[in-house]
Tab-separated table of C-alpha atoms in Angstrom:
chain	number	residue	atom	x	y	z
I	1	UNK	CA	-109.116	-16.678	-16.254
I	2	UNK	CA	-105.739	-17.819	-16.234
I	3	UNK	CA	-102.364	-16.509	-14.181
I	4	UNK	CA	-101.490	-14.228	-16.514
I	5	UNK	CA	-104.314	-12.444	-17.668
I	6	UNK	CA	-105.029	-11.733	-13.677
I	7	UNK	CA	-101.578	-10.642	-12.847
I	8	UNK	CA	-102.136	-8.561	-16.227
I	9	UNK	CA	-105.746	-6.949	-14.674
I	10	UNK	CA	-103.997	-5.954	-11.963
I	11	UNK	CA	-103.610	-1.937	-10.772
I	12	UNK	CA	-99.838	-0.682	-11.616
I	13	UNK	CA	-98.310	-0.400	-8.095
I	14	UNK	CA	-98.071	3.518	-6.742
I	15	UNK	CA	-94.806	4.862	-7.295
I	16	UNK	CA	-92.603	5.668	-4.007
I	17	UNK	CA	-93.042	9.732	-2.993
I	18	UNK	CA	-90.578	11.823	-4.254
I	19	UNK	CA	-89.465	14.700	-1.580
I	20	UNK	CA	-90.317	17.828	-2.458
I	21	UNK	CA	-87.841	19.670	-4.175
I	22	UNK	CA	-85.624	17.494	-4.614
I	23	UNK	CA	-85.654	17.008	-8.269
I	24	UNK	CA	-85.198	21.007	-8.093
I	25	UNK	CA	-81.552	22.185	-8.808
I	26	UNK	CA	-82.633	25.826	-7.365
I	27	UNK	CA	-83.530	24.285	-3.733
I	28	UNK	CA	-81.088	24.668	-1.182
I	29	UNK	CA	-78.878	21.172	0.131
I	30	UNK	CA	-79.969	20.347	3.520
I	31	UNK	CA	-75.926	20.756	4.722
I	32	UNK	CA	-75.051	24.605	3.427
I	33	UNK	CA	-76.610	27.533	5.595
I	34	UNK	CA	-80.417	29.505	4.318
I	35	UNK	CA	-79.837	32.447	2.042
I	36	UNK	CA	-80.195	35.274	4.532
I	37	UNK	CA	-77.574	33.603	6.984
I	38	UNK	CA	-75.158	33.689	3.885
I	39	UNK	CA	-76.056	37.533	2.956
I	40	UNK	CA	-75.101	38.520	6.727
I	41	UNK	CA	-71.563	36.739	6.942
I	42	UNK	CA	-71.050	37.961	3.526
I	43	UNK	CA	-71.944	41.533	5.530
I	44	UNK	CA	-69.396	41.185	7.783
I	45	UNK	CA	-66.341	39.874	6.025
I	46	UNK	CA	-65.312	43.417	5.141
I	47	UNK	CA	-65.401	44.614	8.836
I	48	UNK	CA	-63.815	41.515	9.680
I	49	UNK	CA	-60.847	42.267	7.413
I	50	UNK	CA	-60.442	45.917	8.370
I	51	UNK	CA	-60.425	45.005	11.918
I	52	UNK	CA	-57.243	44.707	12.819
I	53	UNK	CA	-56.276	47.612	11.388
I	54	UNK	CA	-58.283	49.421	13.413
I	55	UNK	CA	-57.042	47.913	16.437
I	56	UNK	CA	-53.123	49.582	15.236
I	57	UNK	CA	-54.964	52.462	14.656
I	58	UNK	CA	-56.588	52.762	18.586
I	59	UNK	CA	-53.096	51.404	19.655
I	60	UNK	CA	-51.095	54.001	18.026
I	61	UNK	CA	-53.178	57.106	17.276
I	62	UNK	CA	-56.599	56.908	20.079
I	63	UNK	CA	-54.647	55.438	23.181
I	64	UNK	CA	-51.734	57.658	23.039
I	65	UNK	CA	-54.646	61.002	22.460
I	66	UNK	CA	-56.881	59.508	25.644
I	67	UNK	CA	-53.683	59.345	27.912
I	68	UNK	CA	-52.285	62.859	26.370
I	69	UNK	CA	-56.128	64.071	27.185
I	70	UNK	CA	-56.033	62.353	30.900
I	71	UNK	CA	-52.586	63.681	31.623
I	72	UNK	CA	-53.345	67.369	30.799
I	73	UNK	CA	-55.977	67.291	33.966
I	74	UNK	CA	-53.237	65.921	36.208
I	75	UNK	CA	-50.203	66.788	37.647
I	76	UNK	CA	-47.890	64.013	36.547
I	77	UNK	CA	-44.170	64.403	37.630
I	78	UNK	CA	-41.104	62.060	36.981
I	79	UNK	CA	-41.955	59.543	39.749
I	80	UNK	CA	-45.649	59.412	39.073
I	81	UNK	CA	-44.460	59.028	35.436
I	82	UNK	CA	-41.408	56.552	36.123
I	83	UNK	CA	-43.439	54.379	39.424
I	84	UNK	CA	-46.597	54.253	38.333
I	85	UNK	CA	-48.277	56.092	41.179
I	86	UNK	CA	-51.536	57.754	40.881
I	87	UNK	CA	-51.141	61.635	39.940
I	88	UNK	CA	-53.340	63.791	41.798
I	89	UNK	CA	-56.601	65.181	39.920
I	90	UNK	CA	-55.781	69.320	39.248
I	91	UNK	CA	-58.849	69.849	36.847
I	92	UNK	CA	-58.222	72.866	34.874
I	93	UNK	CA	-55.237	74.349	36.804
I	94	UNK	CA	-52.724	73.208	33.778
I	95	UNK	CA	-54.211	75.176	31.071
I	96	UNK	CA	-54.654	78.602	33.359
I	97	UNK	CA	-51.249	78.148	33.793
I	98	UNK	CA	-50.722	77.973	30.199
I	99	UNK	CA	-52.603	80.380	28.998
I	100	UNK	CA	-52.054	82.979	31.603
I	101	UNK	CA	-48.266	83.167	30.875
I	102	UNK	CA	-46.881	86.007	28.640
I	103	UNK	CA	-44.582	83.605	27.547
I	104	UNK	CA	-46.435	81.054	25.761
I	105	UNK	CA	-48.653	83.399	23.547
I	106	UNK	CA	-45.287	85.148	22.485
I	107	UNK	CA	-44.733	81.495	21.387
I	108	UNK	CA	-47.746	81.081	19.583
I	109	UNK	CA	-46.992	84.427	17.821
I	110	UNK	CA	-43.533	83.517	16.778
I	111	UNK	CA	-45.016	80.390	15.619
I	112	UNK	CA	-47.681	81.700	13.691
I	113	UNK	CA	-45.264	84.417	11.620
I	114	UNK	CA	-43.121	81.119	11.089
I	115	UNK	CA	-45.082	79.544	9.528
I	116	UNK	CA	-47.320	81.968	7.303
I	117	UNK	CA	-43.834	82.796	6.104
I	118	UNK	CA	-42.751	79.490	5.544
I	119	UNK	CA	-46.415	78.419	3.415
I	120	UNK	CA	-46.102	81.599	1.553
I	121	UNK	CA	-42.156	80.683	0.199
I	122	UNK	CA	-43.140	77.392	-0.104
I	123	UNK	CA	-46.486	77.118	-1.830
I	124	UNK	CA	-45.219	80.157	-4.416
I	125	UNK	CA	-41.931	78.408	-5.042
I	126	UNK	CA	-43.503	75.437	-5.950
I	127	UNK	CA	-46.270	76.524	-8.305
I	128	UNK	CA	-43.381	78.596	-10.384
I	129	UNK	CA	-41.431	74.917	-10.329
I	130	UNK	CA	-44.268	73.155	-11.733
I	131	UNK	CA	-45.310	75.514	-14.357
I	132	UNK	CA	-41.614	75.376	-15.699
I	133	UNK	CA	-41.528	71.491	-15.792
I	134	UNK	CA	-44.680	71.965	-17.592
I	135	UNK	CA	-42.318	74.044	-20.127
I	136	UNK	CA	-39.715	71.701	-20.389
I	137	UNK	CA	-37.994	69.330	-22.615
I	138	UNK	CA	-38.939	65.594	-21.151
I	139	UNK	CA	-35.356	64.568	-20.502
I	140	UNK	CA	-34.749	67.658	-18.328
I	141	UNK	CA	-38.079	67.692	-16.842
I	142	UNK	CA	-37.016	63.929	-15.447
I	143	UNK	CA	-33.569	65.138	-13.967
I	144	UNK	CA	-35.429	67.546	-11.778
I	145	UNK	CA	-38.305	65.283	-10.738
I	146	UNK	CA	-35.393	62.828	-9.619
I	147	UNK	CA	-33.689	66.007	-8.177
I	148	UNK	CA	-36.780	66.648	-6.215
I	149	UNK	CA	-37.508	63.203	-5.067
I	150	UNK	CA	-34.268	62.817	-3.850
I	151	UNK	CA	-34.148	66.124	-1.971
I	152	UNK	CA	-37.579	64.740	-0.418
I	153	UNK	CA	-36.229	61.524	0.414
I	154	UNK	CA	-33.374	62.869	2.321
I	155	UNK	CA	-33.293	62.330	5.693
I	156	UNK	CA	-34.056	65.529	8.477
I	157	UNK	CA	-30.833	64.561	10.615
I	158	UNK	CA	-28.914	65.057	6.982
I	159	UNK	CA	-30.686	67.973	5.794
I	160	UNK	CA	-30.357	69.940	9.049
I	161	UNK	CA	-26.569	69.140	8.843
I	162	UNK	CA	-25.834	70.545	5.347
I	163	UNK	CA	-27.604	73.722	6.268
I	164	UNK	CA	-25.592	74.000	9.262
I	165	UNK	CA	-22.443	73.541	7.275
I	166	UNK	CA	-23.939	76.162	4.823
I	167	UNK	CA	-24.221	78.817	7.284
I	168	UNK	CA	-20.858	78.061	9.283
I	169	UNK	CA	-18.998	81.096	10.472
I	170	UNK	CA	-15.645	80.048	9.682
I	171	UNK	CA	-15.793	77.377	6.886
I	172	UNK	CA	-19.845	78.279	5.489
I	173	UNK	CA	-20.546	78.403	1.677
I	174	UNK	CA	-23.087	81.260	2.733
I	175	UNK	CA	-20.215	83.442	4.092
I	176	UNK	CA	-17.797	82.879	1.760
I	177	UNK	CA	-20.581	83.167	-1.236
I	178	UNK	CA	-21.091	86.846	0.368
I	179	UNK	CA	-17.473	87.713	0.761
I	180	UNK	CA	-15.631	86.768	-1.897
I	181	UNK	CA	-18.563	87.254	-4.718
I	182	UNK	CA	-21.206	89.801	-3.675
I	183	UNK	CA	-18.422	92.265	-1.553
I	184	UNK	CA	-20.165	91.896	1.918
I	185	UNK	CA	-17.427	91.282	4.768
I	186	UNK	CA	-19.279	88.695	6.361
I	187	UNK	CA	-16.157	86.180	7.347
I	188	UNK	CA	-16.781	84.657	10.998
I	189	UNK	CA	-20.101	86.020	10.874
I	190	UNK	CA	-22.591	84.247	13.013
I	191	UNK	CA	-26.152	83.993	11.825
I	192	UNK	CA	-27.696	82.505	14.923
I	193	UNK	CA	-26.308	85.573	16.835
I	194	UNK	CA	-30.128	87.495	15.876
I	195	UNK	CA	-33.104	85.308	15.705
I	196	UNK	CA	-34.481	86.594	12.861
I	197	UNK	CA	-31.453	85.780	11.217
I	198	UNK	CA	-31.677	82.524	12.748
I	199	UNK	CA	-34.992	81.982	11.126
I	200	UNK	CA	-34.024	82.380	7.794
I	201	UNK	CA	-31.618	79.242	7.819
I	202	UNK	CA	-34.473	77.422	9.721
I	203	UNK	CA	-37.018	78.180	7.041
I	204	UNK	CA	-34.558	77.566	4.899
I	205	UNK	CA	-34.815	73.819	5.362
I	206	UNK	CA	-38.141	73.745	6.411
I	207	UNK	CA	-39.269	75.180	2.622
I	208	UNK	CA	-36.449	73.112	0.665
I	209	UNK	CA	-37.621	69.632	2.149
I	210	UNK	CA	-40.970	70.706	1.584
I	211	UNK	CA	-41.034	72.512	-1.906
I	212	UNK	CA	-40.650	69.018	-3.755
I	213	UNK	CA	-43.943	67.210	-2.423
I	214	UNK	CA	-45.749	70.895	-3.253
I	215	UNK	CA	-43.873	71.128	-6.638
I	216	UNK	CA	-45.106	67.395	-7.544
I	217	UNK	CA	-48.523	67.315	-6.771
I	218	UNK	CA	-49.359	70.822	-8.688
I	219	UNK	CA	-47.678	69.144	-11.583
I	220	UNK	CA	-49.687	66.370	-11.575
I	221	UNK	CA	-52.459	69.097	-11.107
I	222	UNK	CA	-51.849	71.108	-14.197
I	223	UNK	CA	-51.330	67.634	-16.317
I	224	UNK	CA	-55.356	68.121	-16.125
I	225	UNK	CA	-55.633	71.250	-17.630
I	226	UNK	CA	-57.028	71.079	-21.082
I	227	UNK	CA	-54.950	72.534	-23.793
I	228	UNK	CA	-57.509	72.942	-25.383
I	229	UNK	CA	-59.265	75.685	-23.359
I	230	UNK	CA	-55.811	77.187	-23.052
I	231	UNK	CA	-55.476	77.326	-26.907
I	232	UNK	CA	-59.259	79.134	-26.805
I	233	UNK	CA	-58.150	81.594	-24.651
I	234	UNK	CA	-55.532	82.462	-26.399
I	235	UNK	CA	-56.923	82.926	-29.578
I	236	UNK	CA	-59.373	85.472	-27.874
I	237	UNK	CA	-56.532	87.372	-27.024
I	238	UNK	CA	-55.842	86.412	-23.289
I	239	UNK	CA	-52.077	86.795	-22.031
I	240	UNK	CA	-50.338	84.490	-20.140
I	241	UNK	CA	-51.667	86.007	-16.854
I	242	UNK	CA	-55.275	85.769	-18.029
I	243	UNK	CA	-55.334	82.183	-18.843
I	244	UNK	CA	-53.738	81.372	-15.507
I	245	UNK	CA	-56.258	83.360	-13.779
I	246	UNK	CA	-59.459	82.058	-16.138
I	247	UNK	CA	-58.564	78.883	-17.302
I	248	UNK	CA	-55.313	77.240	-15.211
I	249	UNK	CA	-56.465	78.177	-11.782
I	250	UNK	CA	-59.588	76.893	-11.269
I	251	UNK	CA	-58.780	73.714	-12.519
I	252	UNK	CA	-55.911	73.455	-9.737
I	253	UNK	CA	-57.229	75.387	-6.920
I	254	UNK	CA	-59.023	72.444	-5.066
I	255	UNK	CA	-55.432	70.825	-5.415
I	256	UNK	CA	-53.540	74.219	-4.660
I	257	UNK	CA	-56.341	74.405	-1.140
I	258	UNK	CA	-55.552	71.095	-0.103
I	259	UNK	CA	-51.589	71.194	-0.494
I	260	UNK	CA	-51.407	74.732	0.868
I	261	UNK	CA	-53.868	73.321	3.748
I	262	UNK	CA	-51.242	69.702	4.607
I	263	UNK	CA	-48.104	73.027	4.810
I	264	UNK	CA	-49.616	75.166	7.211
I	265	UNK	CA	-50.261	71.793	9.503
I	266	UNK	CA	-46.607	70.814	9.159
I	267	UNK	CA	-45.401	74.212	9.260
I	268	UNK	CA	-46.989	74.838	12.528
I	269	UNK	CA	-45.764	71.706	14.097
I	270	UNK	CA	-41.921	72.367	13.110
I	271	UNK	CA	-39.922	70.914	15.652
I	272	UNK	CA	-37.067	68.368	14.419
I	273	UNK	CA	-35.420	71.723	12.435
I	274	UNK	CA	-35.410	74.250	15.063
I	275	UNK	CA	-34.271	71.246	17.816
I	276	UNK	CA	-31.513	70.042	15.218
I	277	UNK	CA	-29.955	73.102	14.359
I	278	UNK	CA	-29.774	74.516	17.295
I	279	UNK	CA	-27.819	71.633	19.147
I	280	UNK	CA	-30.148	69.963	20.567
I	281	UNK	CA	-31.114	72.610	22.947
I	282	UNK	CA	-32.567	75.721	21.196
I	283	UNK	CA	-32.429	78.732	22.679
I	284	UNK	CA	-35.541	80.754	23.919
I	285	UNK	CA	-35.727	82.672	21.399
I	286	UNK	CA	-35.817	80.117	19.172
I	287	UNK	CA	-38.788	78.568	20.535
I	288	UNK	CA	-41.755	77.282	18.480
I	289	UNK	CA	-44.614	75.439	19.733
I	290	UNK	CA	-43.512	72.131	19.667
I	291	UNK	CA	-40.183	72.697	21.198
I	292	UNK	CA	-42.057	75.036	23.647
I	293	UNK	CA	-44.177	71.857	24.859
I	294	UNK	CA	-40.844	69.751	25.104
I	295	UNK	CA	-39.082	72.010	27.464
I	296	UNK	CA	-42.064	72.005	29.926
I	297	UNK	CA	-42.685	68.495	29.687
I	298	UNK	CA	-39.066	66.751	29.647
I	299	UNK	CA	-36.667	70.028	30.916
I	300	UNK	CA	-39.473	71.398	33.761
I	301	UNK	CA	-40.702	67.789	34.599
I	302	UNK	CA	-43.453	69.029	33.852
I	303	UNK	CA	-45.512	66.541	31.770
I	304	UNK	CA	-49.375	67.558	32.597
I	305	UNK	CA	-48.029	71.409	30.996
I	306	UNK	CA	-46.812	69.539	27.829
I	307	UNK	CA	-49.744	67.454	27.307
I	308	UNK	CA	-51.377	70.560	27.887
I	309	UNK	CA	-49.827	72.882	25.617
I	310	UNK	CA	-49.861	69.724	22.900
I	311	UNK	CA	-53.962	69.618	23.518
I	312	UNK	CA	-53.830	73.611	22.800
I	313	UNK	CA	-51.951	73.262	19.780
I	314	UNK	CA	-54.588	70.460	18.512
I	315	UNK	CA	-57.405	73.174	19.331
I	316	UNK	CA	-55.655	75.822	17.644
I	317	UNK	CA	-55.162	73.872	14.168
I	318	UNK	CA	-58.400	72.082	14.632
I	319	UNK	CA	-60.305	75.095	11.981
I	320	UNK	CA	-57.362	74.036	9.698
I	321	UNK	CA	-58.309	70.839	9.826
I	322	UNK	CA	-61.628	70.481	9.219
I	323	UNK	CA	-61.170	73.078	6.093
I	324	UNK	CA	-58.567	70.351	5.067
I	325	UNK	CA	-61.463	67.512	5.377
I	326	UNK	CA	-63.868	69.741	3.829
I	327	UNK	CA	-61.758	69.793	0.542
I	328	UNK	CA	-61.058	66.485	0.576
I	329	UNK	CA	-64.820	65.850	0.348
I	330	UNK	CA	-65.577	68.623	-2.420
I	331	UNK	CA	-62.687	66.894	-4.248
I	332	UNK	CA	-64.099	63.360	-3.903
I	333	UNK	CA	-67.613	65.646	-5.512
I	334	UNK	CA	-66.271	66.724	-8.531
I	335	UNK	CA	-64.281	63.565	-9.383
């Protein structure tokens, strides 16, 4: 047998082993991470991202609430405040205090008809504005959203001024208005003189700076309505106050809840209009709730009875709040 023919008999040589998988485009690379390690930082990028945010929220909302919370058990004065001295532990001895003095619930009762007054102006003066933008020509129903937007955008320190100007004894619009138009002798008349007469200037502001968010918002609410259901009704002989009442109200009244819900929280919180108006230092009588806890904390020196009284407040408009949250989340239902 010759060379060739033998080298020809010869067994083909075995090939060299292939690894497994790795003529498989679907198996991982030996470099990048397994699947479920992937899945899990994948899990975490969004808390990752939202962290810091957080972090501005416990440094400006939870730290100042734990120290206002710490504070109301103490009996912090201006050099415990100012040295940074230890203030001795009083338990509950700042909210008997509180709460056992005449004077604060005729605070809380002042407050209270403040601002049920206030809502009730300002929550009916802005459904009657939206319903007549609704009834508008397009051109005039821009003017007064721009009227409105600027009136919200104005600042409080402005605002406050104007009205002050308005009701003037000697050179206000509101006096002369009376006098010279409407035949009521009411030159050099003081309106700050009575409280209650007071009140009405301060509400006055309060409700014009907040009529144009209310105004807005049921707007936008009653841009939902369908005309169609108001065109049914009215072929089957509703009036205008039966469609409202059947057809246009319960379309807005989650909307008309929640607005109504965000004014009774400011309202009862007033403090920058009364403090303003009054010259920086309101009088008794003038006292809401806010400027009630100012006065104890930065006029008494005391600062445990503000923190206090601000803790009281928080309790008092916590039922508010949670109805608030509770329409939020029957909103976030039906949508």
């Amino acid at each position: 047998m010759s060379a060739a023919e033998m080298k020809a008999a010869d067994p083909p040589a075995a090939a060299a082993p292939v690894p497994v998988g790795a003529g498989d485009p679907r198996s991982p690379r030996p470099s990048e991470p397994p699947p479920r390690a992937r899945r899990k930082a994948g899990a975490l990028l969004p808390y990752l991202l939202i962290a810091p945010a957080f972090v501005a929220i416990a440094a400006v909302f939870v730290w100042p609430l734990v120290k206002t919370v710490l504070m109301s058990f103490q009996d912090v004065g201006r050099r415990e405040l100012w040295s940074g001295q230890a203030a001795p532990w009083v338990g509950f001895e700042q909210f008997t205090n509180i709460l056992g003095d005449g004077e604060f619930w005729a605070v809380v009762l002042r407050t209270v008809v403040f601002m049920v007054i206030c809502v009730t102006v300002t929550m009916a003066a802005g459904l009657g504005i939206s319903m007549l933008m609704q009834r508008m020509d397009t051109w005039v129903r821009l003017l007064l959203t721009a009227a409105l937007v600027a009136a919200w955008s104005m600042p409080l320190l402005v605002a406050t001024s104007i009205f002050r100007w308005f009701a003037d004894s000697d050179y206000g619009v509101l006096n002369m208005v009376l006098t010279k138009y409407l035949g009521v002798d009411a030159q050099g008349h003081n309106w700050f003189l009575d409280p209650k007469q007071g009140f009405v200037i301060i509400g006055a502001v309060v409700v014009w700076g907040a009529i144009p968010f209310v105004a807005v918002t049921l707007y936008a609410a009653l841009t939902q309505v369908p005309k169609e259901l108001e065109e049914a009704a009215a072929l089957d002989g509703a009036g205008v106050t039966g469609i409202f009442r059947y057809v246009t109200w319960p379309v807005i009244k989650p909307v008309f809840q929640m607005v109504g819900t965000l004014s009774v929280l400011w309202d009862f919180n007033v403090f920058g209009q009364v403090f303003l108006i009054r010259g920086n230092k309101p009088e008794p009588e003038y006292s809401l709730l806010g400027i009630y806890s100012f006065e104890k904390a930065f006029e008494s020196n005391s600062f445990s009875q503000g923190a206090a009284i601000s803790l009281i407040t928080v309790l008092l408009l916590s039922g508010v709040a949670v109805y608030y949250l509770r329409q939020l989340l029957k909103i976030g239902e039906v949508e």
